[in-house]
Coordinates of C-alpha atoms and ligand atoms in Angstrom, one line a residue:
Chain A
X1 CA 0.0 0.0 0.0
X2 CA 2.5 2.4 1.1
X3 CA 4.4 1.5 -1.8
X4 CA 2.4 2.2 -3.7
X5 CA 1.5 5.3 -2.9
X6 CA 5.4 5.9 -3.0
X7 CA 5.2 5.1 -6.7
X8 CA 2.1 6.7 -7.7
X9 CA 4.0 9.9 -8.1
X10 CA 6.2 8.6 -10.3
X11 CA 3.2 6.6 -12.6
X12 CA 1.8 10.1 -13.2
X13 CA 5.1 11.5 -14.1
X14 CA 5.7 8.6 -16.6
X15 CA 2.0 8.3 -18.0
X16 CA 2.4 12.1 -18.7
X17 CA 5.4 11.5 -20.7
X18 CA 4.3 9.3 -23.1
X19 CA 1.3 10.8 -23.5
X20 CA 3.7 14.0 -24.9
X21 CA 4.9 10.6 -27.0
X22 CA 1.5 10.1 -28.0
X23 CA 1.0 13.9 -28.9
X24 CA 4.1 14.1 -31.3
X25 CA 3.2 10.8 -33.3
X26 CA -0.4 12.2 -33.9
X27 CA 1.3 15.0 -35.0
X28 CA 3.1 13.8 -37.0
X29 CA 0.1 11.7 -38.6
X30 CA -1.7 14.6 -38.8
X31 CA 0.8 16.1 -40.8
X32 CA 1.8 13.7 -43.1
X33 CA -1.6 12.5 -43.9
X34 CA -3.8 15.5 -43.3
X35 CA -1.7 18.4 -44.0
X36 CA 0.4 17.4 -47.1
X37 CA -2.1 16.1 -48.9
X38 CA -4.1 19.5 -48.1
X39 CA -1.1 21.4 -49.3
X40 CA -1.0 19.3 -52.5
X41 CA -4.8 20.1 -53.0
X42 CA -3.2 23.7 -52.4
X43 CA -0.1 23.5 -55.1
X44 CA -3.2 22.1 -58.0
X45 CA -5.8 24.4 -57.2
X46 CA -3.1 27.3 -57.5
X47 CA -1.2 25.9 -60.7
X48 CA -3.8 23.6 -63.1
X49 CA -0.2 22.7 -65.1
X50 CA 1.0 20.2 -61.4
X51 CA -1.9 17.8 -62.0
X52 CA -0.7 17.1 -65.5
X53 CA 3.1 16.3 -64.1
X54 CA 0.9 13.9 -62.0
X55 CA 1.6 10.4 -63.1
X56 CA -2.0 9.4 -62.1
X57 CA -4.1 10.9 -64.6
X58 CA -7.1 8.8 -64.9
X59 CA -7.8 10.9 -61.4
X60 CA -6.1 14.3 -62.8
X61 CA -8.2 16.9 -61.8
X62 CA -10.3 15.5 -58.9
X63 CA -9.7 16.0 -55.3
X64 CA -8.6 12.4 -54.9
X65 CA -6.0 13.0 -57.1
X66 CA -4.5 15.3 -55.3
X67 CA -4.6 13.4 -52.4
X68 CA -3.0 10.2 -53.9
X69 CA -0.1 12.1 -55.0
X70 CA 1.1 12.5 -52.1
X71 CA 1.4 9.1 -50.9
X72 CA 3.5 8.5 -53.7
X73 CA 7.3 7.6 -52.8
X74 CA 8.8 10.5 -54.7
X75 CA 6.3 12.9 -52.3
X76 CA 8.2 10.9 -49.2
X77 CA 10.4 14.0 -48.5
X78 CA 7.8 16.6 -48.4
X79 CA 5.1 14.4 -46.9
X80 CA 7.9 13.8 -43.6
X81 CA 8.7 17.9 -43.9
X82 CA 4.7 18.3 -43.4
X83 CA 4.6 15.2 -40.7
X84 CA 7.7 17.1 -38.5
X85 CA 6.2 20.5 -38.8
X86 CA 2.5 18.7 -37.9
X87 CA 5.1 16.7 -35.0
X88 CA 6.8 20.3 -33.7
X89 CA 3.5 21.6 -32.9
X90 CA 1.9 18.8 -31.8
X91 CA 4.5 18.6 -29.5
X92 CA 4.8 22.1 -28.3
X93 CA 1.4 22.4 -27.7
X94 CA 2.0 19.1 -26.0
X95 CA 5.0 20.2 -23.5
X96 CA 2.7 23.4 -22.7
X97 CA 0.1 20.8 -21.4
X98 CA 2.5 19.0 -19.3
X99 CA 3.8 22.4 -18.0
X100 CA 0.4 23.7 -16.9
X101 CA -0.5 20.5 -15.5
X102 CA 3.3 20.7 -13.3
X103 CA 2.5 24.0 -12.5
X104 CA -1.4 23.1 -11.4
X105 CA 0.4 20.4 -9.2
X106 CA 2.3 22.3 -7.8
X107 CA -0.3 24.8 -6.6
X108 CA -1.9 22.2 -5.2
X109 CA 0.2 21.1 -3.5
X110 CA 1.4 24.8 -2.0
X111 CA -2.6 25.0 -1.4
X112 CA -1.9 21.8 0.6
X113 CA 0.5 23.1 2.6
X114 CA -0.5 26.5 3.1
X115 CA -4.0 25.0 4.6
X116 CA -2.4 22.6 6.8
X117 CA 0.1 25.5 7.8
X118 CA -3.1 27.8 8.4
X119 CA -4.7 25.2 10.4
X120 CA -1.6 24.6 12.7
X121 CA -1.3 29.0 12.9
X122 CA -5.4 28.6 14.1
X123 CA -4.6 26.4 17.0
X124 CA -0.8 28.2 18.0
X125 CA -3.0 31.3 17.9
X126 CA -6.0 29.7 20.5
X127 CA -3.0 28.8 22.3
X128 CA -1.1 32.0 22.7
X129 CA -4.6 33.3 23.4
X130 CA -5.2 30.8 26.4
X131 CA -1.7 31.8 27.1
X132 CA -2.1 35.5 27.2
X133 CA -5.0 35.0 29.4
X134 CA -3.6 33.0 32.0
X135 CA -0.4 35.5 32.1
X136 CA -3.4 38.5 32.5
X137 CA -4.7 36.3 35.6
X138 CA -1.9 35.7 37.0
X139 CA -0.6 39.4 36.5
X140 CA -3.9 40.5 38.0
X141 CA -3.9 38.7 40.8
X142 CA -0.4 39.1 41.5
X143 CA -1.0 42.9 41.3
X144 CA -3.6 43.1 43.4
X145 CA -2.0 40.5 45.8
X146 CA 0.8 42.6 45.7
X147 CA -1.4 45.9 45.8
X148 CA -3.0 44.6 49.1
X149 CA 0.3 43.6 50.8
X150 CA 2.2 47.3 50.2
X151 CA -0.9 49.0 51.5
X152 CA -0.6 47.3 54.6
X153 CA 2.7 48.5 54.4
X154 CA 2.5 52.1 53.7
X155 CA -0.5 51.9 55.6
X156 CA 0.3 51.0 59.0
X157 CA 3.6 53.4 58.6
X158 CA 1.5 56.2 57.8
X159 CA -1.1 55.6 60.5
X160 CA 2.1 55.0 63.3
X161 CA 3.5 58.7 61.3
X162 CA 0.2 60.4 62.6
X163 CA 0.8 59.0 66.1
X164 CA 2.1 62.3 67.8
X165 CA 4.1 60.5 70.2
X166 CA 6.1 58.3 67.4
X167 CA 6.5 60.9 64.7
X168 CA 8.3 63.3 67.5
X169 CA 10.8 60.5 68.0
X170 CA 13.6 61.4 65.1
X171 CA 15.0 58.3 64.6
X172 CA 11.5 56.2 64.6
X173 CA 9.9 59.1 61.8
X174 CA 12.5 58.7 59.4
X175 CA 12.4 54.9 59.6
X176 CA 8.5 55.1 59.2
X177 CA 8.7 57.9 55.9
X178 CA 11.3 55.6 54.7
X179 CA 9.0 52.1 54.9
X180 CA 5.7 54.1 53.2
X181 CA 8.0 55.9 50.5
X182 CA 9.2 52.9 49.4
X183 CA 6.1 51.0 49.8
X184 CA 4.2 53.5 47.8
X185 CA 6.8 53.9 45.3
X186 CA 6.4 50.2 44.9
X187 CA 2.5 50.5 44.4
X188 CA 3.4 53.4 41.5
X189 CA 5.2 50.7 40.1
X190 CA 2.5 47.7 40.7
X191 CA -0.3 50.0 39.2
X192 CA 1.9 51.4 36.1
X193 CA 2.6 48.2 35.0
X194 CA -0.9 47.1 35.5
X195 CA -2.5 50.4 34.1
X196 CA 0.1 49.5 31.2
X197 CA -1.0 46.8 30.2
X198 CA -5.1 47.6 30.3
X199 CA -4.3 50.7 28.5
X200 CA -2.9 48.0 25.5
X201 CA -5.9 45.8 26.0
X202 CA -8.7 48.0 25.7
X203 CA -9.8 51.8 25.0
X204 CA -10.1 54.5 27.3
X205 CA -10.1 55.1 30.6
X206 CA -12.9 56.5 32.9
X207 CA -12.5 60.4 33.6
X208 CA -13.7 63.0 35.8
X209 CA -13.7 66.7 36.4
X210 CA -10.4 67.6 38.5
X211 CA -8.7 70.9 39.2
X212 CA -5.4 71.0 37.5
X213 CA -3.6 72.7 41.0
X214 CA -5.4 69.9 42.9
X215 CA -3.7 67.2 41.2
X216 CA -0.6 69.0 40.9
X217 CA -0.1 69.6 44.4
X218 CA -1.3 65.6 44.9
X219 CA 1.6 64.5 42.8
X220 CA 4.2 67.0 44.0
X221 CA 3.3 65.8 47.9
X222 CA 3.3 61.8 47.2
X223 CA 4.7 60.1 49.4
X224 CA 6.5 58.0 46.8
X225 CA 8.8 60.7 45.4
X226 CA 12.3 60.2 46.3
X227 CA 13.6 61.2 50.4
X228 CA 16.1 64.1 48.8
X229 CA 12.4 65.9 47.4
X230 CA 12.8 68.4 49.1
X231 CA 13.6 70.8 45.7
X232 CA 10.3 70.4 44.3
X233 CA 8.5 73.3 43.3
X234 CA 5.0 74.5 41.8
X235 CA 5.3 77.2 39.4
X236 CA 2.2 79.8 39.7
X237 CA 0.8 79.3 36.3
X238 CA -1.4 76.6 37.2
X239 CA -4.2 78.7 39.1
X240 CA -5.4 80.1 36.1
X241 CA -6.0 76.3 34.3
X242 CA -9.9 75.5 33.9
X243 CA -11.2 72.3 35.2
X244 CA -10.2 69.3 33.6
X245 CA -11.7 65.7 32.4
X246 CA -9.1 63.3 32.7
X247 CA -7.7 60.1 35.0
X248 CA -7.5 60.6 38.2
X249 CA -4.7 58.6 39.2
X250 CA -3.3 58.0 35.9
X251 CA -3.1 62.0 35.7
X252 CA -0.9 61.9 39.1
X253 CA 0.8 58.7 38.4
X254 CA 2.0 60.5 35.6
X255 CA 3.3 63.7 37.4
X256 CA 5.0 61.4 39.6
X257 CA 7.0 59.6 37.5
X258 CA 8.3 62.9 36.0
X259 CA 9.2 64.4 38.8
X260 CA 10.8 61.1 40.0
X261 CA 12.7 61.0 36.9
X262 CA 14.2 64.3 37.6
X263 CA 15.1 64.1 40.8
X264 CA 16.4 59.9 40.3
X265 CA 18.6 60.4 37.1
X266 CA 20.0 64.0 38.9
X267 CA 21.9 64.6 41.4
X268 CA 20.2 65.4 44.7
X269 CA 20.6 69.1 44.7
X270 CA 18.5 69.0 41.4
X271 CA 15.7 71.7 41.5
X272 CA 12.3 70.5 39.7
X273 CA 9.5 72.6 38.8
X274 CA 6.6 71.2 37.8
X275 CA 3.4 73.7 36.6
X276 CA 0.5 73.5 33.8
X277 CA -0.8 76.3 31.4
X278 CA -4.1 76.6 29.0
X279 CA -1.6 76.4 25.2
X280 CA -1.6 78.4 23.0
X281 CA -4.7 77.4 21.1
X282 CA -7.0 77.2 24.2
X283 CA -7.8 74.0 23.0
X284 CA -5.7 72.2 26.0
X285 CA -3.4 72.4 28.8
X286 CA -0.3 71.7 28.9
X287 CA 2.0 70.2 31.6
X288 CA 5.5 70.5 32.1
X289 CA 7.8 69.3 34.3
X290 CA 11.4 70.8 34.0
X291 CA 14.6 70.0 36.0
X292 CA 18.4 71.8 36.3
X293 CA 20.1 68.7 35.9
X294 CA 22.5 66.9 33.3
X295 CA 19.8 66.6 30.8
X296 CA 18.6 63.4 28.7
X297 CA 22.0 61.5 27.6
X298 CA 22.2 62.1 23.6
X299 CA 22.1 58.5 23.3
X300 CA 18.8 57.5 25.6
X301 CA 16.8 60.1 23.6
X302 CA 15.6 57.9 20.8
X303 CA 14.6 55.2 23.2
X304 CA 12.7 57.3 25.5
X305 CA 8.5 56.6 25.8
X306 CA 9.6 52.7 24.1
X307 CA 8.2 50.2 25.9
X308 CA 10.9 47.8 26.7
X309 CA 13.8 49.8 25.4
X310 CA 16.8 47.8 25.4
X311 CA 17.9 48.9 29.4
X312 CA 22.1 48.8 28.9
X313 CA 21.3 52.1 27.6
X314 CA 19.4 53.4 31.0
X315 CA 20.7 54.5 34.1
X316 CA 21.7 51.7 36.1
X317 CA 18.4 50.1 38.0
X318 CA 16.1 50.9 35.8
X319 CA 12.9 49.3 34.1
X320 CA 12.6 52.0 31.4
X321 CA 8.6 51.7 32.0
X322 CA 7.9 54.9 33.1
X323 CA 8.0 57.1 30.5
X324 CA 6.3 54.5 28.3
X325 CA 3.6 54.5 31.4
X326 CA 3.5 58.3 30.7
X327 CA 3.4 58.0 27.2
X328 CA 0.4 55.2 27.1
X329 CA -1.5 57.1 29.4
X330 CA -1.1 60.2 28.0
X331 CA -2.2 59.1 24.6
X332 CA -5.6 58.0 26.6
X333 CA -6.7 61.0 27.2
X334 CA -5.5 62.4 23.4
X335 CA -3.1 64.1 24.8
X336 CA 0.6 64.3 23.4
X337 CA 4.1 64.1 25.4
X338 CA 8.0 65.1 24.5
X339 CA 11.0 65.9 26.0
X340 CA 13.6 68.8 25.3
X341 CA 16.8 69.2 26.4
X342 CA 17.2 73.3 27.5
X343 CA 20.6 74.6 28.0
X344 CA 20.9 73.4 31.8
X345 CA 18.7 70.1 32.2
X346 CA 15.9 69.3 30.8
X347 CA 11.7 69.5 30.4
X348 CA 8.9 66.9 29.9
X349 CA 5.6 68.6 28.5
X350 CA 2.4 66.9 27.8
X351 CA -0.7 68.5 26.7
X352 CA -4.5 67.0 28.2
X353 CA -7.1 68.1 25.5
X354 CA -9.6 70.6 27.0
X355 CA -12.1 70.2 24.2
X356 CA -15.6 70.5 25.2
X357 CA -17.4 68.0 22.9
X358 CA -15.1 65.6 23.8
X359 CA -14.6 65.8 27.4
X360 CA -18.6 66.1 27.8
X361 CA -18.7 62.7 25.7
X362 CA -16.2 61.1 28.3
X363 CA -18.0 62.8 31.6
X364 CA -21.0 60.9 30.7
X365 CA -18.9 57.7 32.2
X366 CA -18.0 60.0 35.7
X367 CA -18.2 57.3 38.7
Chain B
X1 CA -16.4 67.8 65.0
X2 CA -15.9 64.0 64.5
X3 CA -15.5 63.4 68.3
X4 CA -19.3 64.0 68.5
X5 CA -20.6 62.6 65.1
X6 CA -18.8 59.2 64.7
X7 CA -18.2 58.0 68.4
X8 CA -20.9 56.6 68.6
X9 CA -21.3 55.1 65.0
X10 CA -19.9 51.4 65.0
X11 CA -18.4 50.3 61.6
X12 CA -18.1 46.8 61.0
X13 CA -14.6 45.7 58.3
X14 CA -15.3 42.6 56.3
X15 CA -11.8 41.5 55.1
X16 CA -10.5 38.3 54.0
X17 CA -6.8 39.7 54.8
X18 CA -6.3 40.3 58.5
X19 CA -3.5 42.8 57.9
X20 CA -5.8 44.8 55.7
X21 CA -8.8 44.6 58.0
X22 CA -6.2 45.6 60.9
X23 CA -4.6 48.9 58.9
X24 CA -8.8 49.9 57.9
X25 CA -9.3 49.3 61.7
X26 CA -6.4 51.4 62.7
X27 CA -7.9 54.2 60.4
X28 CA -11.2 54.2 61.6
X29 CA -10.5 54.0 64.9
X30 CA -8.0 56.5 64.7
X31 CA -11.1 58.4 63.5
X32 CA -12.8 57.7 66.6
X33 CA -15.4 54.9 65.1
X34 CA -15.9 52.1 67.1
X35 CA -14.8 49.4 65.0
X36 CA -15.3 45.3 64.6
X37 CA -14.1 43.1 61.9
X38 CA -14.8 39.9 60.4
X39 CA -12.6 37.6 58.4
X40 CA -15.3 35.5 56.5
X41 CA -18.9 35.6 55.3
X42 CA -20.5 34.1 58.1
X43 CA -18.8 35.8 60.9
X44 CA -20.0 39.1 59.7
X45 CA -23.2 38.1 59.2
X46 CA -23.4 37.0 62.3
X47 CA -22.2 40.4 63.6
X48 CA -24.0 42.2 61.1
X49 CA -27.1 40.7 62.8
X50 CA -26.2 41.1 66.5
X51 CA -25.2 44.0 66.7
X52 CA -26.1 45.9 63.6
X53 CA -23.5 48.1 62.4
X54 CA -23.9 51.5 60.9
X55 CA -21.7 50.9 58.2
X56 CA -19.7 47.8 56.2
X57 CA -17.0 48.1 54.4
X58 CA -16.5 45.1 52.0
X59 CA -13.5 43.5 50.1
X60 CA -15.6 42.3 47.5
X61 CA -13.1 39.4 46.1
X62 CA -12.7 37.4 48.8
X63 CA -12.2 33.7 48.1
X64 CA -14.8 31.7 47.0
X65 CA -16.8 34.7 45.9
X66 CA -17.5 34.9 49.8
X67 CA -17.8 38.5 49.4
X68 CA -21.0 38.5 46.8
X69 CA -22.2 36.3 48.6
X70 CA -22.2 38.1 51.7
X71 CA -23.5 40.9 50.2
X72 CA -26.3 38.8 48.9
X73 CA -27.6 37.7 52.1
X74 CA -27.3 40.7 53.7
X75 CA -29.4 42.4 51.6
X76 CA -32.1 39.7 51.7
X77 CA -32.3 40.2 56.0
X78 CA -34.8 43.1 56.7
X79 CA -33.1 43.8 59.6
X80 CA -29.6 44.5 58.0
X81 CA -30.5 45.4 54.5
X82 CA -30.3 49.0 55.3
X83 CA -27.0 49.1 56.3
X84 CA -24.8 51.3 54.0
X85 CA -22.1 49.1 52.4
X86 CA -18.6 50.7 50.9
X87 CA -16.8 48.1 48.8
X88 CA -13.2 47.8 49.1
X89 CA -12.0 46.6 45.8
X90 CA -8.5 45.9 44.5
X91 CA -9.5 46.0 40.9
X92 CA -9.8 49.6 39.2
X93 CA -12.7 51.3 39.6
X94 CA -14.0 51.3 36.1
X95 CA -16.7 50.6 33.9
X96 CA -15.4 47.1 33.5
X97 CA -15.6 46.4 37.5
X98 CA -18.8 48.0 37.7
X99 CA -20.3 45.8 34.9
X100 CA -19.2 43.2 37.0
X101 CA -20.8 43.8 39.9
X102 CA -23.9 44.4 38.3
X103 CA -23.9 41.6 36.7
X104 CA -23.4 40.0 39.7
X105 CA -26.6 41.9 41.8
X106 CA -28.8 42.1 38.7
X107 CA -30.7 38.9 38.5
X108 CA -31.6 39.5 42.6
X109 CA -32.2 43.0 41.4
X110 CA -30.3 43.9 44.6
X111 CA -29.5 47.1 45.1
X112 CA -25.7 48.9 44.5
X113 CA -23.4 49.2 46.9
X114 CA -23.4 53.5 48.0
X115 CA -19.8 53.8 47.1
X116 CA -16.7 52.3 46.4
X117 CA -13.0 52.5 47.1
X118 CA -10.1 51.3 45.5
X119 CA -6.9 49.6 46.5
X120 CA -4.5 51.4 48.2
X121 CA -6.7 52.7 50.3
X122 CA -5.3 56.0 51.3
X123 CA -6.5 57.0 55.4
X124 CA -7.8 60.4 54.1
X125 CA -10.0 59.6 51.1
X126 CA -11.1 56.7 53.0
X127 CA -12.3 58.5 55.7
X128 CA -14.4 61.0 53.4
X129 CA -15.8 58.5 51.7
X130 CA -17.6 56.6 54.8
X131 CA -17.8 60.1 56.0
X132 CA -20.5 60.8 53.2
X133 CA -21.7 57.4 53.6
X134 CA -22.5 58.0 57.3
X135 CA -24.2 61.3 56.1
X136 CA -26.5 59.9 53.5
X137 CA -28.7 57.5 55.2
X138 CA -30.3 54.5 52.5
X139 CA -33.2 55.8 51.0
X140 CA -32.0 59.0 50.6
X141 CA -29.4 58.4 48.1
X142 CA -29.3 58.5 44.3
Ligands
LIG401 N1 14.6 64.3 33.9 C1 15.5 63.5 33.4 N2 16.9 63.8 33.4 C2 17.8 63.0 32.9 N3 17.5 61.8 32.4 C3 16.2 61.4 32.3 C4 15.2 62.2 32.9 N4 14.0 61.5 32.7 C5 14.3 60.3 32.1 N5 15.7 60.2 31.9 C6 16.3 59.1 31.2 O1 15.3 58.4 30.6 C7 15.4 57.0 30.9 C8 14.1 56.4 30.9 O2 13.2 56.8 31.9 P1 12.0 55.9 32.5 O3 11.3 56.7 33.5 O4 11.3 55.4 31.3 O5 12.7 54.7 33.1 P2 13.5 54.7 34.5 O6 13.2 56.0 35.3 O7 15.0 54.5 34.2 O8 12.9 53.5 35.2 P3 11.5 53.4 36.0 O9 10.7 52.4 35.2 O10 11.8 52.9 37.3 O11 10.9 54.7 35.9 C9 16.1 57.0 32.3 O12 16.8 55.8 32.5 C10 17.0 58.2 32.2 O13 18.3 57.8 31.6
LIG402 MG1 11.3 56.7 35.7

């Protein structure tokens, strides 16, 4: 059975030889017999004077003449001239058969391969999908395992902060910032990831009406910004910013990571200002968070707001996902973001769109 | 003000997490509520029913769906149902999570929790939120 079916390959290669055999002897038949004694038919009806030099002359002059003629052995050159020309293209048209009929095997078997390949795509893809799912699970659940545990954390140190008898003891203060900066800098990081990933997954996020100081002065005060913080300022344009629809948290996480960023990748005596103006247009305001540091290293620039930039070119202990945070969220709310270097340091801007159609579309979702 | 308002108003922390419950107990308490909590669905009911509490806060994911079903049964007893209920959540508080819960209190036609906060809780929006709670007996609300 199997072989077979090894052989059967070759059987059609073999049969479909000889049937271009077939095709050139028919041809040739064809040629000899058919067309010769056409073109003899031709040569008489052209030039009366040929039937007379035909030896046959009972028949001179009737079709059948003709015809006999060119059997006879003295015709044998001409009639195999007629039977090769009638082989040639028998053949050709022949060969061109066989090539098609290659070609249409070979698209079959491409068809072939290409559905099986397609089929085995359909079930990597459920799989990947099963996959992805599972990861999302797992991520959510760490997070919010996670989330749970560092609240405890900052928590408990910020309830024992408020405790008037602990917070006047130096020593016992610092230790207690220390524990809820670090556990709320970890919860920045917990949520950004998660709010990273959501933002991929699916659209928008759910806004409200804020004041721009508000926010501003939420971000500047977080208890996750770095201990040597103590350079932050708010510039005084802010006041004059209308109301805004946006995020929340993602507004603030956002601040936050900029002002992080200039106080981690600076030195400590690094002065940050952080403010927010109506543009130019009207149309939105724009944020900007600018620093007197070193600036953004020439060659980090490209990479910045890539998720997963390739890290050996960030500062040491870095996850490079903040400013892709910023970016994702940003681009939520329609917003843009960019950095410049300015002669000392540097300055993050992004721009929340103020527009009225729109925001009143996503206020209808306010919870 | 607070001494006088929420002394005597007894809030009662449902919270798989004993750590958790502990830090929402050490804000309240701080805040001068009297405070109980309960680890588990029965337990709470239980204490929901003895001593009825002015106000629940919920971690609605706790295992085994424990918390919806709390939630359920509460709401079913006429002599608890009226107690406000502020869901602690750890998922984000957005459309998707609300969908979810009403999916999850449509088919009893129960109604909506009056307000919800998300993980990390922070002590001082906490403390507004069951503040309004407090202030907006059931029936009254939206
Ligand atoms: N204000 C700034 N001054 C100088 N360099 C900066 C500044 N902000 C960002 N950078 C550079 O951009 C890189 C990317 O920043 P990003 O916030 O994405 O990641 P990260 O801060 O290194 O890590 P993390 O994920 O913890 O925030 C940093 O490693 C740093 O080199
Ligand atoms: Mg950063």
């Amino acid at each position: 059975m199997i072989a077979a079916n090894a052989a059967a390959p070759f059987l059609k290669f073999h049969r479909r030889w000889r049937r271009l055999g077939w095709h050139a002897v028919t041809g040739f038949l064809f040629g000899y017999v058919v067309l010769h004694s056409l073109s003899m038919l031709i040569f008489q009806w052209l030039d009366p004077r040929m039937a007379e030099a035909m030896p046959n002359h009972r028949a001179a002059g009737s079709l059948l003449a003709a015809a006999v003629h060119s059997f006879q052995p003295d015709m044998l050159p001409m009639g195999l001239v007629f039977g090769l020309v009638g082989a040639a293209i028998a053949t050709f048209y022949g060969y061109h058969r066989l090539a098609v009929s290659f070609q249409r095997d070979r698209l079959a078997q491409e068809l072939a391969r290409n559905e099986k390949l397609r089929g085995e795509l359909a079930v990597q893809n459920e799989e990947l999908a099963a996959l992805e799912l599972a990861n999302r699970r797992t991520t959510q659940f760490m997070a919010h395992d996670f989330k749970t545990a560092l609240n405890c954390v900052g928590g408990f140190a910020g309830q024992l902060l408020a405790k008037p008898g602990l917070r006047d003891d130096r020593e016992v203060a610092e230790a207690l910032t220390c524990i809820r900066r670090q556990a709320h800098r970890m919860t920045g990081a917990v949520l950004d990831l998660l709010q990273l990933a959501r933002m991929g997954e699916k659209g928008k996020p759910s806004v409200q009406r804020l004041s721009v100081t508000e926010v501003l002065h939420e971000a500047v005060g977080d208890f996750s910004l770095p201990a040597h913080a103590a350079r932050i300022g708010l510039g005084d344009r802010h006041r004059r910013c209308p109301p805004l629809c946006a995020n929340r948290d993602l507004l603030r996480r956002v601040l936050c990571n900029l002002v992080s960023n200039a106080i981690k990748h600076n030195g400590p005596n690094t002065r940050v200002c952080v403010d927010a103006e109506v543009s130019e247009s009207g149309r939105e305001v724009l944020f900007s968070c600018r620093d007197d540091g070193a600036g953004i290293p020439p060659e980090v620039l490209p990479l910045l707001f890539r998720k997963f930039a390739p890290a050996k070119e960030f500062s040491h202990g870095s996850s490079g996902l903040g400013l892709a945070f910023c970016k994702a969220a940003v681009e939520a709310h329609w917003g843009r973001i960019w950095c410049e270097n300015l002669p000392q340091g540097s300055q993050f801007c992004f721009t929340i769109p103020l527009d009225k159609e729109h925001s009143h579309d996503q206020c209808i979702y306010d919870i | 003000m607070t001494n006088v308002s929420t002394t005597s108003k007894h809030i009662l922390v449902v919270d798989d997490e004993p750590d958790f419950a502990a830090l929402l107990r050490s804000i309240l308490s701080d805040a001068g509520y009297t405070v109980s909590t309960a680890y588990d669905c029965e337990d709470a009911l239980s204490q929901a029913r003895t001593r009825r509490p002015d106000l629940i806060t919920l971690d609605i994911q706790m295992p085994r769906r424990s918390g919806i079903h709390f939630y359920h049964k509460l709401k079913k007893d006429d002599r608890v149902r009226n107690v406000p209920v502020v869901v602690v959540t750890g998922l984000t508080r957005d459309r998707e999570m609300e969908n979810l819960i009403h999916s999850l209190l449509e088919p009893d036609k129960l109604p909506h929790p009056q307000a919800y906060v998300e993980k990390p809780v922070e002590a001082e929006r906490f403390l507004q939120v069951v503040e309004e709670t407090l202030a907006c007996p059931i029936g009254q609300d939206r």
